[in-house]
């Protein structure tokens, strides 16, 4: 009889455990196309902590990184689902989504995603997908900034294609409220609570002058400022973003608490201090009156209500078209390129 500590026995023990986990969670759930919170519990139990460690380290030299990372998850999920398509560099026949208008010279944080991937490959090679790294990084970023936590659903595979045109069509800062609503409905989110709660992501991070100069100097080609913009905030922004100044100069999306995840995005909207046109419309557009504005009011008066909705909407966003079919996806070894076949 083999001693219980023989390599053979412990190996088959581990294999059994892995199989039970796969059947219970990974395998069974994935077959139904569903994600689950404990997907890596057996195959990479420290995945969350590993990503968290990389993010904390990155934040020491880059206080903006948490905001940048949650935006990557958003830009990934809205374009052919959360499949890490955003992370792929261009390759023959596929133009990178990084080149699309909303991302070029704007989306950032890719080296930190690569660092998390490298750390995970060290600990558990070939196990954790890049799409799941983005989902984990989003939640960790929000929590480390003072926001709510939630149970991150996992088990996404990485896709093998990009969708450049889809990325061109991401919600834009000059989209009117009806267009914003449509783009959220198009990905299966609702155009009320999900739209308003997720827009609350603009409670931290930075934004370039080029996205506000129209509102400051030539709103809807009127040669006048946007009349909904609070005049003192307009004066402040006009100094930071002069008429023919550098388009890429950075501003805080939330000037009251620039790096904290709180409900000040909504209290700002209440006093006409939204930065983007697409922000202020949620409160001020005539069509907002009976749709999004009451939700803005609710989140402005209750951070707790905002946090609860935000967590739920992030889980919904992370569930857009989950790619779990192994014939269509893979766990990439490097997030910027598909595996060699
Ligand atoms: C509703 C439609 C949305 C529009 C039109 C929009 C537009 C923008 C724009 C124009 C910027 C500034 C980019 C730059 O200056 O380079 C930005 C930044 C940002 N967005 Fe959004 N966004 C939207 C929704 C979201 C959502 C759903 C989230 C997350 C849940 C989010 C999170 C962020 C963050 C955190 C930043 C700052 C990123 C950084 O500092 O690197 N946005 N967004
Ligand atoms: C991205 O921005 C750079 C300038 O930084 C520009 O040269 C390039 O053409 C842009 N790419 C696309 C696809 O527009
Ligand atoms: C305002 O915008 C319109 C349309 O884009 C443009 O024709 C006009 O020259 C702009 N005015 C100024 C002062 O930039």
Tab-separated table of C-alpha atoms and ligand atoms in Angstrom:
chain	number	residue	atom	x	y	z
A	1	UNK	CA	0.000	0.000	0.000
A	2	UNK	CA	1.385	3.373	-0.894
A	3	UNK	CA	1.989	5.754	1.969
A	4	UNK	CA	-0.621	8.501	1.991
A	5	UNK	CA	2.021	11.152	1.336
A	6	UNK	CA	3.322	9.588	-1.885
A	7	UNK	CA	3.375	11.939	-4.862
A	8	UNK	CA	0.892	9.750	-6.688
A	9	UNK	CA	-1.709	9.926	-3.964
A	10	UNK	CA	-1.436	13.667	-3.427
A	11	UNK	CA	-1.506	14.254	-7.181
A	12	UNK	CA	-4.699	12.326	-7.689
A	13	UNK	CA	-6.114	14.067	-4.627
A	14	UNK	CA	-5.424	17.415	-6.190
A	15	UNK	CA	-6.785	16.245	-9.513
A	16	UNK	CA	-9.971	15.050	-7.847
A	17	UNK	CA	-10.376	18.343	-6.067
A	18	UNK	CA	-9.822	20.233	-9.302
A	19	UNK	CA	-12.390	18.089	-11.048
A	20	UNK	CA	-14.973	18.550	-8.339
A	21	UNK	CA	-14.431	22.302	-8.554
A	22	UNK	CA	-14.691	22.271	-12.313
A	23	UNK	CA	-17.874	20.212	-12.213
A	24	UNK	CA	-19.424	22.237	-9.445
A	25	UNK	CA	-18.436	25.637	-10.703
A	26	UNK	CA	-16.200	26.081	-13.744
A	27	UNK	CA	-17.368	23.195	-15.899
A	28	UNK	CA	-21.064	23.066	-15.211
A	29	UNK	CA	-21.589	26.797	-15.052
A	30	UNK	CA	-19.441	27.499	-18.080
A	31	UNK	CA	-21.396	24.962	-20.103
A	32	UNK	CA	-24.480	27.015	-19.416
A	33	UNK	CA	-22.562	30.149	-20.406
A	34	UNK	CA	-22.600	31.486	-16.900
A	35	UNK	CA	-19.942	33.143	-14.814
A	36	UNK	CA	-19.410	32.419	-11.137
A	37	UNK	CA	-17.595	34.058	-8.242
A	38	UNK	CA	-15.556	31.002	-7.209
A	39	UNK	CA	-14.355	30.056	-10.684
A	40	UNK	CA	-10.660	30.179	-9.738
A	41	UNK	CA	-11.018	28.956	-6.153
A	42	UNK	CA	-9.280	25.688	-6.966
A	43	UNK	CA	-7.169	26.573	-9.984
A	44	UNK	CA	-5.818	29.949	-8.850
A	45	UNK	CA	-7.073	30.667	-5.341
A	46	UNK	CA	-4.929	33.773	-4.905
A	47	UNK	CA	-5.983	35.413	-8.169
A	48	UNK	CA	-7.793	38.279	-6.447
A	49	UNK	CA	-4.922	38.987	-4.053
A	50	UNK	CA	-2.363	38.833	-6.849
A	51	UNK	CA	-4.202	41.414	-8.948
A	52	UNK	CA	-4.769	43.545	-5.851
A	53	UNK	CA	-1.039	43.519	-5.059
A	54	UNK	CA	-0.112	44.635	-8.566
A	55	UNK	CA	-2.669	47.464	-8.442
A	56	UNK	CA	-1.525	48.730	-5.057
A	57	UNK	CA	2.047	48.794	-6.312
A	58	UNK	CA	1.085	50.632	-9.517
A	59	UNK	CA	-0.918	53.182	-7.550
A	60	UNK	CA	2.178	54.246	-5.599
A	61	UNK	CA	3.493	56.046	-8.666
A	62	UNK	CA	0.202	56.643	-10.501
A	63	UNK	CA	-2.742	57.931	-8.452
A	64	UNK	CA	-4.912	57.914	-11.577
A	65	UNK	CA	-4.503	54.212	-12.303
A	66	UNK	CA	-7.654	52.987	-10.523
A	67	UNK	CA	-9.843	55.239	-12.662
A	68	UNK	CA	-8.026	54.228	-15.828
A	69	UNK	CA	-8.503	50.524	-15.101
A	70	UNK	CA	-12.246	50.604	-14.520
A	71	UNK	CA	-12.616	52.470	-17.794
A	72	UNK	CA	-10.800	49.622	-19.592
A	73	UNK	CA	-13.386	47.134	-18.306
A	74	UNK	CA	-16.181	49.427	-19.555
A	75	UNK	CA	-14.600	49.848	-22.994
A	76	UNK	CA	-13.997	46.107	-23.183
A	77	UNK	CA	-17.501	45.015	-22.178
A	78	UNK	CA	-19.369	47.442	-24.466
A	79	UNK	CA	-17.587	46.088	-27.550
A	80	UNK	CA	-18.540	42.471	-28.369
A	81	UNK	CA	-18.835	41.680	-24.668
A	82	UNK	CA	-16.214	41.340	-21.923
A	83	UNK	CA	-13.708	39.334	-23.945
A	84	UNK	CA	-10.550	41.463	-23.592
A	85	UNK	CA	-10.888	42.451	-27.255
A	86	UNK	CA	-9.767	45.934	-26.192
A	87	UNK	CA	-6.381	44.603	-25.095
A	88	UNK	CA	-5.355	43.103	-28.438
A	89	UNK	CA	-2.809	44.938	-30.546
A	90	UNK	CA	-3.407	45.073	-34.290
A	91	UNK	CA	-2.607	41.920	-36.214
A	92	UNK	CA	-3.177	40.938	-39.862
A	93	UNK	CA	-6.846	41.411	-40.685
A	94	UNK	CA	-7.649	42.960	-37.285
A	95	UNK	CA	-7.305	46.597	-36.330
A	96	UNK	CA	-6.770	47.180	-32.640
A	97	UNK	CA	-9.613	48.784	-30.706
A	98	UNK	CA	-6.902	50.833	-29.016
A	99	UNK	CA	-6.727	52.887	-32.235
A	100	UNK	CA	-10.425	53.756	-32.190
A	101	UNK	CA	-11.380	57.361	-31.387
A	102	UNK	CA	-12.549	56.797	-27.791
A	103	UNK	CA	-9.344	54.925	-26.931
A	104	UNK	CA	-6.535	56.486	-28.961
A	105	UNK	CA	-4.437	58.751	-26.713
A	106	UNK	CA	-7.021	58.202	-24.007
A	107	UNK	CA	-7.387	54.627	-22.745
A	108	UNK	CA	-4.485	53.849	-20.440
A	109	UNK	CA	-3.310	51.332	-17.860
A	110	UNK	CA	-2.339	48.574	-20.295
A	111	UNK	CA	1.124	47.994	-18.750
A	112	UNK	CA	-0.515	47.412	-15.363
A	113	UNK	CA	-2.858	44.821	-16.890
A	114	UNK	CA	0.210	43.168	-18.405
A	115	UNK	CA	1.941	43.193	-15.009
A	116	UNK	CA	-1.085	41.538	-13.389
A	117	UNK	CA	-1.130	38.966	-16.187
A	118	UNK	CA	2.577	38.209	-15.711
A	119	UNK	CA	2.117	37.765	-11.953
A	120	UNK	CA	-0.834	35.435	-12.537
A	121	UNK	CA	1.061	33.430	-15.147
A	122	UNK	CA	3.835	32.949	-12.577
A	123	UNK	CA	1.404	31.678	-9.957
A	124	UNK	CA	-0.979	29.671	-12.143
A	125	UNK	CA	0.074	29.463	-15.787
A	126	UNK	CA	-2.631	29.502	-18.436
A	127	UNK	CA	-5.522	29.836	-16.011
A	128	UNK	CA	-6.782	33.395	-15.530
A	129	UNK	CA	-8.166	35.169	-18.600
A	130	UNK	CA	-7.351	38.769	-19.453
A	131	UNK	CA	-11.073	39.563	-19.530
A	132	UNK	CA	-11.351	38.373	-15.928
A	133	UNK	CA	-8.300	40.440	-14.968
A	134	UNK	CA	-10.151	43.549	-16.206
A	135	UNK	CA	-13.241	42.600	-14.182
A	136	UNK	CA	-11.161	42.007	-11.045
A	137	UNK	CA	-9.146	45.192	-11.557
A	138	UNK	CA	-12.349	47.235	-11.872
A	139	UNK	CA	-13.736	46.011	-8.567
A	140	UNK	CA	-10.422	46.276	-6.724
A	141	UNK	CA	-9.924	49.799	-8.080
A	142	UNK	CA	-13.311	50.961	-6.856
A	143	UNK	CA	-12.805	49.480	-3.409
A	144	UNK	CA	-9.308	50.893	-2.995
A	145	UNK	CA	-10.736	54.319	-3.879
A	146	UNK	CA	-13.339	54.153	-1.128
A	147	UNK	CA	-16.220	52.730	-3.150
A	148	UNK	CA	-18.293	49.599	-2.738
A	149	UNK	CA	-17.114	46.043	-3.207
A	150	UNK	CA	-19.027	43.333	-4.990
A	151	UNK	CA	-18.661	39.689	-5.777
A	152	UNK	CA	-16.847	39.609	-9.132
A	153	UNK	CA	-18.210	36.940	-11.425
A	154	UNK	CA	-15.475	35.049	-13.269
A	155	UNK	CA	-14.916	32.451	-15.940
A	156	UNK	CA	-14.750	34.584	-19.082
A	157	UNK	CA	-12.505	33.453	-21.898
A	158	UNK	CA	-10.524	35.851	-24.068
A	159	UNK	CA	-11.715	36.362	-27.619
A	160	UNK	CA	-9.641	36.056	-30.751
A	161	UNK	CA	-10.997	39.054	-32.628
A	162	UNK	CA	-11.290	42.813	-32.285
A	163	UNK	CA	-14.179	45.040	-33.317
A	164	UNK	CA	-12.717	48.381	-34.353
A	165	UNK	CA	-16.036	49.784	-35.571
A	166	UNK	CA	-17.717	48.712	-32.370
A	167	UNK	CA	-15.097	50.647	-30.430
A	168	UNK	CA	-15.623	53.728	-32.640
A	169	UNK	CA	-19.271	53.532	-31.597
A	170	UNK	CA	-18.706	53.556	-27.816
A	171	UNK	CA	-20.812	56.115	-25.919
A	172	UNK	CA	-19.301	59.534	-26.621
A	173	UNK	CA	-19.063	62.776	-24.647
A	174	UNK	CA	-21.150	64.661	-27.221
A	175	UNK	CA	-23.872	62.025	-27.526
A	176	UNK	CA	-27.340	63.297	-26.691
A	177	UNK	CA	-29.346	61.589	-23.973
A	178	UNK	CA	-31.449	59.526	-26.442
A	179	UNK	CA	-28.236	58.209	-28.039
A	180	UNK	CA	-26.669	57.365	-24.674
A	181	UNK	CA	-29.824	55.532	-23.717
A	182	UNK	CA	-29.836	53.608	-26.967
A	183	UNK	CA	-26.201	52.557	-26.627
A	184	UNK	CA	-26.875	51.190	-23.143
A	185	UNK	CA	-29.996	49.315	-24.268
A	186	UNK	CA	-28.053	47.910	-27.223
A	187	UNK	CA	-25.739	46.014	-24.842
A	188	UNK	CA	-28.605	44.780	-22.662
A	189	UNK	CA	-28.273	47.357	-19.884
A	190	UNK	CA	-31.190	49.550	-18.933
A	191	UNK	CA	-31.337	53.187	-19.938
A	192	UNK	CA	-32.265	54.445	-16.499
A	193	UNK	CA	-30.560	52.985	-13.411
A	194	UNK	CA	-27.662	51.292	-15.219
A	195	UNK	CA	-26.960	54.384	-17.315
A	196	UNK	CA	-26.999	56.738	-14.351
A	197	UNK	CA	-25.212	54.453	-11.881
A	198	UNK	CA	-22.420	53.525	-14.282
A	199	UNK	CA	-21.943	57.140	-15.348
A	200	UNK	CA	-21.090	57.612	-11.668
A	201	UNK	CA	-17.753	56.057	-12.649
A	202	UNK	CA	-16.883	59.666	-13.472
A	203	UNK	CA	-16.490	60.307	-9.764
A	204	UNK	CA	-12.765	59.866	-10.285
A	205	UNK	CA	-10.169	60.099	-13.028
A	206	UNK	CA	-9.080	62.698	-15.558
A	207	UNK	CA	-10.412	64.193	-18.746
A	208	UNK	CA	-8.811	66.195	-21.536
A	209	UNK	CA	-9.695	69.805	-22.341
A	210	UNK	CA	-10.767	68.884	-25.878
A	211	UNK	CA	-13.930	67.315	-24.454
A	212	UNK	CA	-15.118	70.517	-22.803
A	213	UNK	CA	-13.937	73.364	-25.062
A	214	UNK	CA	-17.099	73.086	-27.142
A	215	UNK	CA	-19.192	73.651	-24.013
A	216	UNK	CA	-17.010	76.571	-22.964
A	217	UNK	CA	-16.812	78.531	-26.209
A	218	UNK	CA	-18.991	77.240	-28.988
A	219	UNK	CA	-21.840	75.115	-27.707
A	220	UNK	CA	-23.852	73.571	-30.577
A	221	UNK	CA	-22.084	76.041	-32.900
A	222	UNK	CA	-23.673	79.015	-31.148
A	223	UNK	CA	-20.347	80.680	-30.386
A	224	UNK	CA	-21.663	80.807	-26.807
A	225	UNK	CA	-21.070	78.652	-23.746
A	226	UNK	CA	-23.405	75.832	-22.790
A	227	UNK	CA	-26.126	77.653	-20.830
A	228	UNK	CA	-26.541	74.753	-18.405
A	229	UNK	CA	-22.911	75.049	-17.230
A	230	UNK	CA	-22.577	76.697	-13.796
A	231	UNK	CA	-20.914	80.072	-14.421
A	232	UNK	CA	-18.273	79.798	-11.705
A	233	UNK	CA	-17.325	76.321	-12.842
A	234	UNK	CA	-17.215	77.661	-16.401
A	235	UNK	CA	-14.827	80.431	-15.354
A	236	UNK	CA	-12.658	77.861	-13.581
A	237	UNK	CA	-12.591	75.555	-16.593
A	238	UNK	CA	-11.962	78.431	-19.021
A	239	UNK	CA	-8.736	79.177	-17.164
A	240	UNK	CA	-7.657	75.571	-17.280
A	241	UNK	CA	-8.763	75.097	-20.893
A	242	UNK	CA	-8.246	78.336	-22.838
A	243	UNK	CA	-9.900	78.704	-26.235
A	244	UNK	CA	-6.924	77.657	-28.309
A	245	UNK	CA	-4.960	75.961	-25.553
A	246	UNK	CA	-3.555	72.426	-25.560
A	247	UNK	CA	-6.337	69.928	-26.305
A	248	UNK	CA	-4.856	67.192	-24.157
A	249	UNK	CA	-4.439	69.119	-20.876
A	250	UNK	CA	-5.923	67.131	-18.040
A	251	UNK	CA	-8.695	68.043	-15.617
A	252	UNK	CA	-10.464	66.220	-12.829
A	253	UNK	CA	-13.772	64.646	-13.764
A	254	UNK	CA	-14.819	65.340	-10.168
A	255	UNK	CA	-13.068	68.492	-8.946
A	256	UNK	CA	-14.391	68.129	-5.390
A	257	UNK	CA	-12.754	64.758	-4.587
A	258	UNK	CA	-10.681	63.889	-7.689
A	259	UNK	CA	-9.489	60.419	-6.682
A	260	UNK	CA	-12.174	59.250	-4.291
A	261	UNK	CA	-14.996	56.965	-5.287
A	262	UNK	CA	-18.014	58.701	-3.723
A	263	UNK	CA	-21.293	60.282	-4.830
A	264	UNK	CA	-19.883	63.735	-5.559
A	265	UNK	CA	-20.324	63.139	-9.280
A	266	UNK	CA	-24.053	63.385	-8.605
A	267	UNK	CA	-23.913	66.307	-6.179
A	268	UNK	CA	-21.905	68.115	-8.884
A	269	UNK	CA	-24.612	67.423	-11.482
A	270	UNK	CA	-27.191	68.906	-9.094
A	271	UNK	CA	-25.372	72.253	-9.235
A	272	UNK	CA	-24.657	72.112	-13.006
A	273	UNK	CA	-21.038	71.127	-12.538
A	274	UNK	CA	-20.915	68.072	-14.705
A	275	UNK	CA	-17.783	68.104	-16.869
A	276	UNK	CA	-19.024	66.391	-20.005
A	277	UNK	CA	-22.156	67.228	-21.906
A	278	UNK	CA	-23.057	63.532	-21.572
A	279	UNK	CA	-22.767	63.887	-17.788
A	280	UNK	CA	-24.909	66.985	-17.351
A	281	UNK	CA	-27.616	65.705	-19.709
A	282	UNK	CA	-28.517	62.971	-17.232
A	283	UNK	CA	-29.811	65.744	-14.993
A	284	UNK	CA	-30.572	68.666	-17.312
A	285	UNK	CA	-31.842	67.352	-20.635
A	286	UNK	CA	-35.614	67.894	-21.006
A	287	UNK	CA	-35.926	64.161	-21.641
A	288	UNK	CA	-34.223	63.462	-18.315
A	289	UNK	CA	-37.002	64.951	-16.252
A	290	UNK	CA	-38.998	61.772	-15.787
A	291	UNK	CA	-36.244	59.255	-16.583
A	292	UNK	CA	-32.663	59.810	-15.437
A	293	UNK	CA	-32.884	63.056	-13.414
A	294	UNK	CA	-34.813	61.512	-10.496
A	295	UNK	CA	-32.114	58.837	-10.245
A	296	UNK	CA	-29.390	61.493	-10.234
A	297	UNK	CA	-31.295	63.188	-7.397
A	298	UNK	CA	-31.529	59.943	-5.458
A	299	UNK	CA	-27.810	59.171	-5.779
A	300	UNK	CA	-26.909	62.765	-4.900
A	301	UNK	CA	-28.822	62.494	-1.656
A	302	UNK	CA	-27.737	58.956	-0.780
A	303	UNK	CA	-24.249	57.623	-1.375
A	304	UNK	CA	-25.469	54.300	-0.058
A	305	UNK	CA	-28.145	54.097	-2.760
A	306	UNK	CA	-25.528	54.927	-5.393
A	307	UNK	CA	-23.073	52.326	-4.114
A	308	UNK	CA	-25.741	49.627	-4.057
A	309	UNK	CA	-26.862	50.368	-7.613
A	310	UNK	CA	-23.321	50.791	-8.888
A	311	UNK	CA	-22.291	47.353	-7.642
A	312	UNK	CA	-25.336	45.727	-9.248
A	313	UNK	CA	-24.831	47.555	-12.542
A	314	UNK	CA	-21.124	46.639	-12.638
A	315	UNK	CA	-22.064	42.982	-12.276
A	316	UNK	CA	-24.556	43.420	-15.131
A	317	UNK	CA	-21.945	45.167	-17.264
A	318	UNK	CA	-19.482	42.355	-16.548
A	319	UNK	CA	-22.102	39.938	-17.815
A	320	UNK	CA	-22.450	41.432	-21.294
A	321	UNK	CA	-22.111	38.539	-23.755
A	322	UNK	CA	-19.835	36.396	-21.582
A	323	UNK	CA	-17.546	34.323	-23.777
A	324	UNK	CA	-17.357	30.875	-22.199
A	325	UNK	CA	-17.333	28.589	-25.231
A	326	UNK	CA	-13.832	27.070	-25.479
A	327	UNK	CA	-14.235	26.660	-29.239
A	328	UNK	CA	-14.479	30.452	-29.546
A	329	UNK	CA	-12.203	31.685	-26.779
A	330	UNK	CA	-9.000	30.941	-24.909
A	331	UNK	CA	-6.955	32.068	-21.941
A	332	UNK	CA	-4.389	34.304	-23.567
A	333	UNK	CA	-0.785	33.970	-22.446
A	334	UNK	CA	-0.207	37.647	-23.276
A	335	UNK	CA	-3.118	40.032	-23.146
A	336	UNK	CA	-2.039	41.966	-26.238
A	337	UNK	CA	-2.074	38.999	-28.624
A	338	UNK	CA	-3.944	35.810	-29.305
A	339	UNK	CA	-2.146	32.547	-28.580
A	340	UNK	CA	-0.227	30.934	-31.402
A	341	UNK	CA	-2.311	28.074	-32.780
B	1	LIG	C1	-22.149	57.064	-20.307
B	1	LIG	C2	-21.315	57.214	-21.298
B	1	LIG	C3	-19.878	57.594	-21.110
B	1	LIG	C4	-19.218	58.545	-21.810
B	1	LIG	C5	-19.776	59.389	-22.938
B	1	LIG	C6	-17.867	58.598	-21.300
B	1	LIG	C7	-16.864	59.431	-21.785
B	1	LIG	C8	-15.631	59.607	-21.198
B	1	LIG	C9	-14.633	60.526	-21.651
B	1	LIG	C10	-14.757	61.431	-22.876
B	1	LIG	C11	-13.586	60.444	-20.800
B	1	LIG	C12	-12.292	61.249	-20.849
B	1	LIG	C13	-11.292	60.617	-21.798
B	1	LIG	C14	-10.080	61.466	-21.999
B	1	LIG	O1	-10.084	62.659	-21.679
B	1	LIG	O2	-9.078	60.921	-22.523
B	1	LIG	C15	-13.919	59.467	-19.805
B	1	LIG	C16	-13.100	59.106	-18.752
B	1	LIG	C17	-13.436	58.169	-17.809
B	1	LIG	N1	-14.540	57.359	-17.818
B	1	LIG	FE1	-16.158	57.558	-19.014
B	1	LIG	N2	-17.741	57.703	-20.286
B	1	LIG	C18	-18.939	57.056	-20.130
B	1	LIG	C19	-19.207	56.024	-19.250
B	1	LIG	C20	-18.323	55.530	-18.331
B	1	LIG	C21	-18.536	54.359	-17.532
B	1	LIG	C22	-19.747	53.452	-17.642
B	1	LIG	C23	-17.454	54.233	-16.718
B	1	LIG	C24	-17.164	53.186	-15.676
B	1	LIG	C25	-18.080	52.526	-15.020
B	1	LIG	C26	-16.562	55.322	-17.014
B	1	LIG	C27	-15.371	55.568	-16.368
B	1	LIG	C28	-14.484	56.560	-16.716
B	1	LIG	C29	-13.312	56.879	-15.935
B	1	LIG	C30	-12.927	56.287	-14.606
B	1	LIG	C31	-12.627	57.890	-16.644
B	1	LIG	C32	-11.270	58.509	-16.278
B	1	LIG	C33	-10.185	57.604	-16.816
B	1	LIG	C34	-8.755	58.052	-16.526
B	1	LIG	O3	-8.519	58.951	-15.735
B	1	LIG	O4	-7.854	57.436	-17.117
B	1	LIG	N3	-17.099	56.064	-18.023
B	1	LIG	N4	-15.169	58.954	-20.079
B	2	LIG	C1	-3.942	58.001	-32.902
B	2	LIG	O1	-3.288	59.169	-32.473
B	2	LIG	C2	-2.070	59.461	-33.110
B	2	LIG	C3	-1.521	60.747	-32.548
B	2	LIG	O2	-1.090	60.569	-31.273
B	2	LIG	C4	-2.264	59.610	-34.604
B	2	LIG	O3	-1.019	59.797	-35.244
B	2	LIG	C5	-2.935	58.379	-35.152
B	2	LIG	O4	-3.254	58.580	-36.500
B	2	LIG	C6	-4.211	58.066	-34.383
B	2	LIG	N1	-4.761	56.806	-34.844
B	2	LIG	C7	-5.912	56.712	-35.474
B	2	LIG	C8	-6.297	55.365	-35.924
B	2	LIG	O5	-6.624	57.686	-35.671
B	3	LIG	C1	-18.108	77.093	-33.879
B	3	LIG	O1	-18.432	75.859	-34.472
B	3	LIG	C2	-18.787	75.974	-35.853
B	3	LIG	C3	-19.153	74.581	-36.357
B	3	LIG	O2	-18.204	73.624	-35.986
B	3	LIG	C4	-17.645	76.560	-36.648
B	3	LIG	O3	-18.033	76.718	-37.988
B	3	LIG	C5	-17.263	77.901	-36.050
B	3	LIG	O4	-16.112	78.406	-36.733
B	3	LIG	C6	-16.945	77.750	-34.575
B	3	LIG	N1	-16.664	79.035	-34.003
B	3	LIG	C7	-15.529	79.266	-33.330
B	3	LIG	C8	-15.360	80.668	-32.808
B	3	LIG	O5	-14.687	78.424	-33.125
